[in-house]
PDB file of C-alpha atoms in Angstrom:
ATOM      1  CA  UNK A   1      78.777  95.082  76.545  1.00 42.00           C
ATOM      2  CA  UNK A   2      81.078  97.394  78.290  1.00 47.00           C
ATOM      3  CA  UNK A   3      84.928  98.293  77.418  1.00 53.00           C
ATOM      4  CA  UNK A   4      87.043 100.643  80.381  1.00 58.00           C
ATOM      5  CA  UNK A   5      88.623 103.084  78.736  1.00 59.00           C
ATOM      6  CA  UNK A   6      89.951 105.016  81.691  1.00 64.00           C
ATOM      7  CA  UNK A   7      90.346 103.888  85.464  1.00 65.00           C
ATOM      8  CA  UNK A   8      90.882 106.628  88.644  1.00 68.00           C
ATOM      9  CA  UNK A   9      91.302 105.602  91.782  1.00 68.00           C
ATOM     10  CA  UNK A  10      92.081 107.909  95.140  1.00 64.00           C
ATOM     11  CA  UNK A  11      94.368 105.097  96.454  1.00 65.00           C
ATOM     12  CA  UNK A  12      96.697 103.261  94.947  1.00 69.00           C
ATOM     13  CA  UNK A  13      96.361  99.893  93.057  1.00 70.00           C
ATOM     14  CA  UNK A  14      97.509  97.511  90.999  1.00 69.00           C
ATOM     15  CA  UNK A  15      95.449  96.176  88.174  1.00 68.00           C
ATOM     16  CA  UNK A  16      95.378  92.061  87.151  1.00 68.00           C
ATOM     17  CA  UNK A  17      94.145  90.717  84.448  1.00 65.00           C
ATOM     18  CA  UNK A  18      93.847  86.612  84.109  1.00 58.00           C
ATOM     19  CA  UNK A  19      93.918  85.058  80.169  1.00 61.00           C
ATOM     20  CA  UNK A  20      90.406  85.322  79.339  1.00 60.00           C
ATOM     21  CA  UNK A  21      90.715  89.217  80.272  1.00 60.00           C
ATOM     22  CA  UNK A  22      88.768  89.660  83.384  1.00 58.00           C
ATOM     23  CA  UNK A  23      90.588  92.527  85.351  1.00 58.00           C
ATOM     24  CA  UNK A  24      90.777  92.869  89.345  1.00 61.00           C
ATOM     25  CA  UNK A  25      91.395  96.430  91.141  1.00 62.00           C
ATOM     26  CA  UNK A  26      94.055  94.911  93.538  1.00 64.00           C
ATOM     27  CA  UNK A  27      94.239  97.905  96.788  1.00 63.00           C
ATOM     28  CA  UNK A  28      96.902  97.093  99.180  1.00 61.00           C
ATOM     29  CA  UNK A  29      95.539  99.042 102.352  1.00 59.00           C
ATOM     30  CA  UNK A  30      98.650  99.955 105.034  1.00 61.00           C
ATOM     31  CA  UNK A  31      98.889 100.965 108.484  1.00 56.00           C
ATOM     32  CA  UNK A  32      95.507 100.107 108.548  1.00 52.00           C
ATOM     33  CA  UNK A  33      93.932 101.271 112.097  1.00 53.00           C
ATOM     34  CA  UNK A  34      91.028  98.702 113.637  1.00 51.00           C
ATOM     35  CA  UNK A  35      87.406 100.029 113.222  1.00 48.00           C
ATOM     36  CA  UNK A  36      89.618 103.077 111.053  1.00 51.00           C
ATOM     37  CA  UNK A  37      87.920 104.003 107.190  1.00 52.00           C
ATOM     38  CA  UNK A  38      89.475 104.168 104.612  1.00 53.00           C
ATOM     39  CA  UNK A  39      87.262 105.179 101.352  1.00 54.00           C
ATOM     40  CA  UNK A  40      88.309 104.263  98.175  1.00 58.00           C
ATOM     41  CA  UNK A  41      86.950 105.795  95.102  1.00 56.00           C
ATOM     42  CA  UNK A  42      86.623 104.148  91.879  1.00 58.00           C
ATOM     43  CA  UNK A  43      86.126 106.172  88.684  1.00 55.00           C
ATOM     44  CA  UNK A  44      85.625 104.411  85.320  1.00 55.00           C
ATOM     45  CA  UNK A  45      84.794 105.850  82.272  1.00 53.00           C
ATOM     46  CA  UNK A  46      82.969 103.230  80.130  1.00 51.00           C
ATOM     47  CA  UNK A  47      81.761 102.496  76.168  1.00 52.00           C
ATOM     48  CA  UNK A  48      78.706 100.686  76.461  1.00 48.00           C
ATOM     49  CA  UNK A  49      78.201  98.927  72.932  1.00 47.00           C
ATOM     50  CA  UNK A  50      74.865 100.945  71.065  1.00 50.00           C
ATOM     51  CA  UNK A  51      71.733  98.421  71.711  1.00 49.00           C
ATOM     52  CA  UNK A  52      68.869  99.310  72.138  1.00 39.00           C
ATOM     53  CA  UNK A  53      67.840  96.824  74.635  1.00 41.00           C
ATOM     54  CA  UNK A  54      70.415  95.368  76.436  1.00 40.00           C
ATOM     55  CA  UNK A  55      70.614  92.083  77.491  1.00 41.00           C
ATOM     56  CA  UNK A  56      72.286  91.374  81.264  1.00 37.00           C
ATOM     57  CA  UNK A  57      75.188  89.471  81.159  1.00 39.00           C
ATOM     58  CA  UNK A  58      75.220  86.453  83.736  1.00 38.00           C
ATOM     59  CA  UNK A  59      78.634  84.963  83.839  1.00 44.00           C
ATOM     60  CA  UNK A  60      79.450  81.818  82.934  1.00 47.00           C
ATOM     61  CA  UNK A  61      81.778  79.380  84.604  1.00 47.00           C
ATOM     62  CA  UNK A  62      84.518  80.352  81.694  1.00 50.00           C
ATOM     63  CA  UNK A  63      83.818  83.964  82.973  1.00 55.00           C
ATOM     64  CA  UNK A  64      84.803  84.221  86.829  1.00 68.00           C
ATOM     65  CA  UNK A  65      86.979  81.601  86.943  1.00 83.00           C
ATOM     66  CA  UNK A  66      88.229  80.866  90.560  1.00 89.00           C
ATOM     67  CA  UNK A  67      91.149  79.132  89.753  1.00 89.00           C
ATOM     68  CA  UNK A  68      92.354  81.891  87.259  1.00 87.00           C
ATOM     69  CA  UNK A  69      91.593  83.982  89.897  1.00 87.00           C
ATOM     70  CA  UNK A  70      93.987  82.515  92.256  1.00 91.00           C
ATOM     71  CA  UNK A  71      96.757  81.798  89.670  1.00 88.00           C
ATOM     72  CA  UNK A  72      96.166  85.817  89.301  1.00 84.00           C
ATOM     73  CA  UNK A  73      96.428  86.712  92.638  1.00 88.00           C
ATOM     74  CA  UNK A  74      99.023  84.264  94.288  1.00 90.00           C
ATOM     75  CA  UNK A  75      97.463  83.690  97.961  1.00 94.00           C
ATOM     76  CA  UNK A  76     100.269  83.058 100.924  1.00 95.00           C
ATOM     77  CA  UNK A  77     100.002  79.096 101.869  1.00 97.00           C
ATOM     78  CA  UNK A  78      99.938  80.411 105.316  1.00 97.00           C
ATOM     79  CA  UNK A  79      97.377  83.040 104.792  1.00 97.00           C
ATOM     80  CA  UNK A  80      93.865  83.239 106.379  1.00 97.00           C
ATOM     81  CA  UNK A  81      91.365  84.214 103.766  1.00 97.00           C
ATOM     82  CA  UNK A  82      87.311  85.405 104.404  1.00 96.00           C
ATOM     83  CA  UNK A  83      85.042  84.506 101.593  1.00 96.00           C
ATOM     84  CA  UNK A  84      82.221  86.713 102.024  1.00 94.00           C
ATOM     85  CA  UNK A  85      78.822  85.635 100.766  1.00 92.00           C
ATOM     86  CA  UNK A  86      80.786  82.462 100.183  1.00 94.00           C
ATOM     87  CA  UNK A  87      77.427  80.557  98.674  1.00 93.00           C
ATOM     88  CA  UNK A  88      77.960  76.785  97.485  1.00 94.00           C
ATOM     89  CA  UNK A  89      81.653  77.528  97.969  1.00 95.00           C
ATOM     90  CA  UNK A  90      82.390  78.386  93.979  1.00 94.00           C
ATOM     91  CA  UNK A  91      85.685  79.855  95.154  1.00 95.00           C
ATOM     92  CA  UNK A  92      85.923  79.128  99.240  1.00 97.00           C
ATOM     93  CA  UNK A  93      86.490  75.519  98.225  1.00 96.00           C
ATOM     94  CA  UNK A  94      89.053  75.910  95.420  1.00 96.00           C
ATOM     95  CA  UNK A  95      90.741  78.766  97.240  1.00 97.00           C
ATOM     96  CA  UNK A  96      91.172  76.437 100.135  1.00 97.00           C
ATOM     97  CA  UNK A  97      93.870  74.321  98.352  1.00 96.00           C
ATOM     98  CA  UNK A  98      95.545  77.145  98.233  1.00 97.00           C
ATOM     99  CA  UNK A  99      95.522  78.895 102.116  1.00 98.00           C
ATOM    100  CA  UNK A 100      95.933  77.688 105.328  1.00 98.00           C
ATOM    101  CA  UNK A 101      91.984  78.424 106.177  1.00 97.00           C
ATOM    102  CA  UNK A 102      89.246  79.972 104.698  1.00 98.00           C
ATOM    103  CA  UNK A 103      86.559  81.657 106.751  1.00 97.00           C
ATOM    104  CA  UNK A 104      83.141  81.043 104.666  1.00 97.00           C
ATOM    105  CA  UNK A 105      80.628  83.523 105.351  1.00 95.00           C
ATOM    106  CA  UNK A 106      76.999  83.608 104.725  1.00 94.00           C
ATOM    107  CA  UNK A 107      73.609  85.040 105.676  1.00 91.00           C
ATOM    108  CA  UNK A 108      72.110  81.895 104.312  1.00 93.00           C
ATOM    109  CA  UNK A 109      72.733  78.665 106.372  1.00 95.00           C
ATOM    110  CA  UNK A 110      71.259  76.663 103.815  1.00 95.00           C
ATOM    111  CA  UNK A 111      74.361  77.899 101.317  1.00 94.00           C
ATOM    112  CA  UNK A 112      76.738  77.491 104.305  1.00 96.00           C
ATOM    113  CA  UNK A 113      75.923  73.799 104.260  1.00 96.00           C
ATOM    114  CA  UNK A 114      75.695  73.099 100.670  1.00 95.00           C
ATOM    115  CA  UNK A 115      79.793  74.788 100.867  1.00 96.00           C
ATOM    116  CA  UNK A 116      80.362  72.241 103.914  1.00 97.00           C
ATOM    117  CA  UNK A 117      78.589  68.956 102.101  1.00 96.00           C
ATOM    118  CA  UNK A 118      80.678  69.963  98.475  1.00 96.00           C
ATOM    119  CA  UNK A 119      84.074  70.485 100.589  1.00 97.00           C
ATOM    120  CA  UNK A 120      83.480  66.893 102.447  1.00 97.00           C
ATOM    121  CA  UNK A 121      82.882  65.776  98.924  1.00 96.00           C
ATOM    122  CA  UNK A 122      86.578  66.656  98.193  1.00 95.00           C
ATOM    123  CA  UNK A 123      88.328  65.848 101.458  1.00 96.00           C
ATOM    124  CA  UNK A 124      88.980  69.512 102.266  1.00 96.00           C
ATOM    125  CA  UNK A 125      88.887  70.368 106.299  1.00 94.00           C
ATOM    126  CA  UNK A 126      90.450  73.498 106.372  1.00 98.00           C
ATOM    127  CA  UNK A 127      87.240  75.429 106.248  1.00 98.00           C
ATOM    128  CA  UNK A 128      85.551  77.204 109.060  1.00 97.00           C
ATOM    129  CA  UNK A 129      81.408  78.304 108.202  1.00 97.00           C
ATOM    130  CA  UNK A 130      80.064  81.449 109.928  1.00 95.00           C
ATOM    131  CA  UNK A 131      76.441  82.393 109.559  1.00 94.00           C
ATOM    132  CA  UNK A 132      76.093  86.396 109.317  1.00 90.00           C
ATOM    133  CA  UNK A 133      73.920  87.384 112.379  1.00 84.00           C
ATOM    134  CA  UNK A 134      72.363  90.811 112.500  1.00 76.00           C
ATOM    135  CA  UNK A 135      75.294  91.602 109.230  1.00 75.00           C
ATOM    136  CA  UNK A 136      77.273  91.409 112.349  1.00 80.00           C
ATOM    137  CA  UNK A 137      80.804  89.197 110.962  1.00 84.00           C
ATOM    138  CA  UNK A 138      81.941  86.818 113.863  1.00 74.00           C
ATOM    139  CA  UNK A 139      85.526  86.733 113.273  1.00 76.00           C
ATOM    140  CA  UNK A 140      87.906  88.885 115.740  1.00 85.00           C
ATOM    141  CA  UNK A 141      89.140  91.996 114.883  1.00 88.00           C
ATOM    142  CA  UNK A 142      91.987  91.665 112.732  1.00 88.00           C
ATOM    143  CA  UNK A 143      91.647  88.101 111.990  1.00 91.00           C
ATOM    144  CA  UNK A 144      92.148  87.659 108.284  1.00 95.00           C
ATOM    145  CA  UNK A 145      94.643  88.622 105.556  1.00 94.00           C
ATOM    146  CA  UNK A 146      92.756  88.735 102.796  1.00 94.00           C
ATOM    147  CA  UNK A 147      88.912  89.498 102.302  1.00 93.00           C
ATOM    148  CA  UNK A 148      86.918  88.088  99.309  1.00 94.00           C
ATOM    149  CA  UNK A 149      83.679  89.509  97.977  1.00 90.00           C
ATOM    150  CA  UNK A 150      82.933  87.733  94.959  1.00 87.00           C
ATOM    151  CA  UNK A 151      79.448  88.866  93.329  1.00 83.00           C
ATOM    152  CA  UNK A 152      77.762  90.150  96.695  1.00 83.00           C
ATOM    153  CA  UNK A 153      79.006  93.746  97.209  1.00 77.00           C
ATOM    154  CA  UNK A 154      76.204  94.988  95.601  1.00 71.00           C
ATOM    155  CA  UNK A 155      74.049  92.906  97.597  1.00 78.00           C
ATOM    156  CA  UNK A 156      74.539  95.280 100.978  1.00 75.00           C
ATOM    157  CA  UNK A 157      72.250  97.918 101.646  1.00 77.00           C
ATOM    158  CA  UNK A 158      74.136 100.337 103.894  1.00 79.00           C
ATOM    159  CA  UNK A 159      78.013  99.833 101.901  1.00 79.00           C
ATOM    160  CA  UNK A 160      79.698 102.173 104.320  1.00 81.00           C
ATOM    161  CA  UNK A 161      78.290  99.853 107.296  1.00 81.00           C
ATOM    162  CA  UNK A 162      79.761  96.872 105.206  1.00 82.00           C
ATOM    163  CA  UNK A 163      83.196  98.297 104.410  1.00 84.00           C
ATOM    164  CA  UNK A 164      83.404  99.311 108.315  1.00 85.00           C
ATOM    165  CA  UNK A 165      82.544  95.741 109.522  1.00 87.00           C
ATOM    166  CA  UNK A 166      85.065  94.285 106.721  1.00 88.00           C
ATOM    167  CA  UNK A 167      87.970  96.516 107.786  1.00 88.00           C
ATOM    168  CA  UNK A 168      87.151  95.544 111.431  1.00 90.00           C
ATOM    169  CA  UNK A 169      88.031  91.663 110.377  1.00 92.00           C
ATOM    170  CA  UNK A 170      90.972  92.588 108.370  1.00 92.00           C
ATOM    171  CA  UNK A 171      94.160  92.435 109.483  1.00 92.00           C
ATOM    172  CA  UNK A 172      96.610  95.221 109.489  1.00 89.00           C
ATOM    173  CA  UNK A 173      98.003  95.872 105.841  1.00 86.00           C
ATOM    174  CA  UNK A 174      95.278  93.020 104.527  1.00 90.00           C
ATOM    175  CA  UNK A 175      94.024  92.731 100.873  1.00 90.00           C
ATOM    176  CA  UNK A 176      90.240  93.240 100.023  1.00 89.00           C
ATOM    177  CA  UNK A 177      89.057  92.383  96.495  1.00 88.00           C
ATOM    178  CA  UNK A 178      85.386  92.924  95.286  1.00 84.00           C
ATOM    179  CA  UNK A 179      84.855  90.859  92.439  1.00 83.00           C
TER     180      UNK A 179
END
């Protein structure tokens, strides 16, 4: 187990925290400039609890909860959100209650239709599915507000490639958050 007990950042942020204590770097990037970088560093100092073996923690359902996150967060009903590596839709479909449309993304097409036969399950048609092609994203440039990564960041090989093709999709003074 791991405790933060000091957070640095080279840009400014805002840090939530939901009730069962998970916490979210919030960066609000400004005046950004399409296919422009901005890097952000992140520098946590962290007690790890003395095991000798640790186990992996795989979050539970009580852990990343999407709805906490989105009572946490407070997305714009007129807001166009990108769930990246969107999967079965764990947050795409909940989030999409909350939004005017969510962009799921996904290198698998197999997850994008699992999210697309769960969301006809519960009526919900504001959802738009985009296979990744070549980790090429489809949307425009500046097409979305907010960006959601939620357990894939450290999925991507080349990072800087990623965070270049994310910035490309989001729209001037967007949100990103990397769950």
């Amino acid at each position: 187990n791991q405790r933060c007990l000091k957070l640095e950042s080279n840009y400014p942020y805002q840090l939530l925290s939901d009730d069962s204590g998970n916490q979210v770097l919030h960066f609000l990037f400004e005046n950004l400039v399409p296919y422009g970088s901005h890097i952000v560093t992140i520098k946590a100092d962290l007690a790890v609890s003395p095991t000798s073996n640790p186990t992996p923690v795989v979050p539970s359902s009580e852990d990343v909860n999407p709805q906490k996150f989105i009572e946490a967060v407070s997305p714009q009903a007129d807001s166009v959100w990108a769930d990246i590596g969107c999967g079965p839709g764990f947050f795409t479909i909940p989030l999409s209650q909350h939004v005017a449309r969510v962009l799921a993304v996904d290198i698998s097409q197999e997850m994008l239709d699992v999210c697309r036969e769960r969301a006809e399950e519960e009526g919900v048609g504001n959802i738009e599915y985009i296979p990744v092609i070549n980790e090429k994203l489809p949307p425009n440039d500046a097409a979305v507000d907010v960006i959601l990564l939620a357990n894939v960041y450290h999925e991507y090989d080349d990072r800087t490639k990623a965070l270049s093709e994310l910035y490309r999709i989001l729209k001037p003074g967007g949100i990103m958050y990397i769950i």
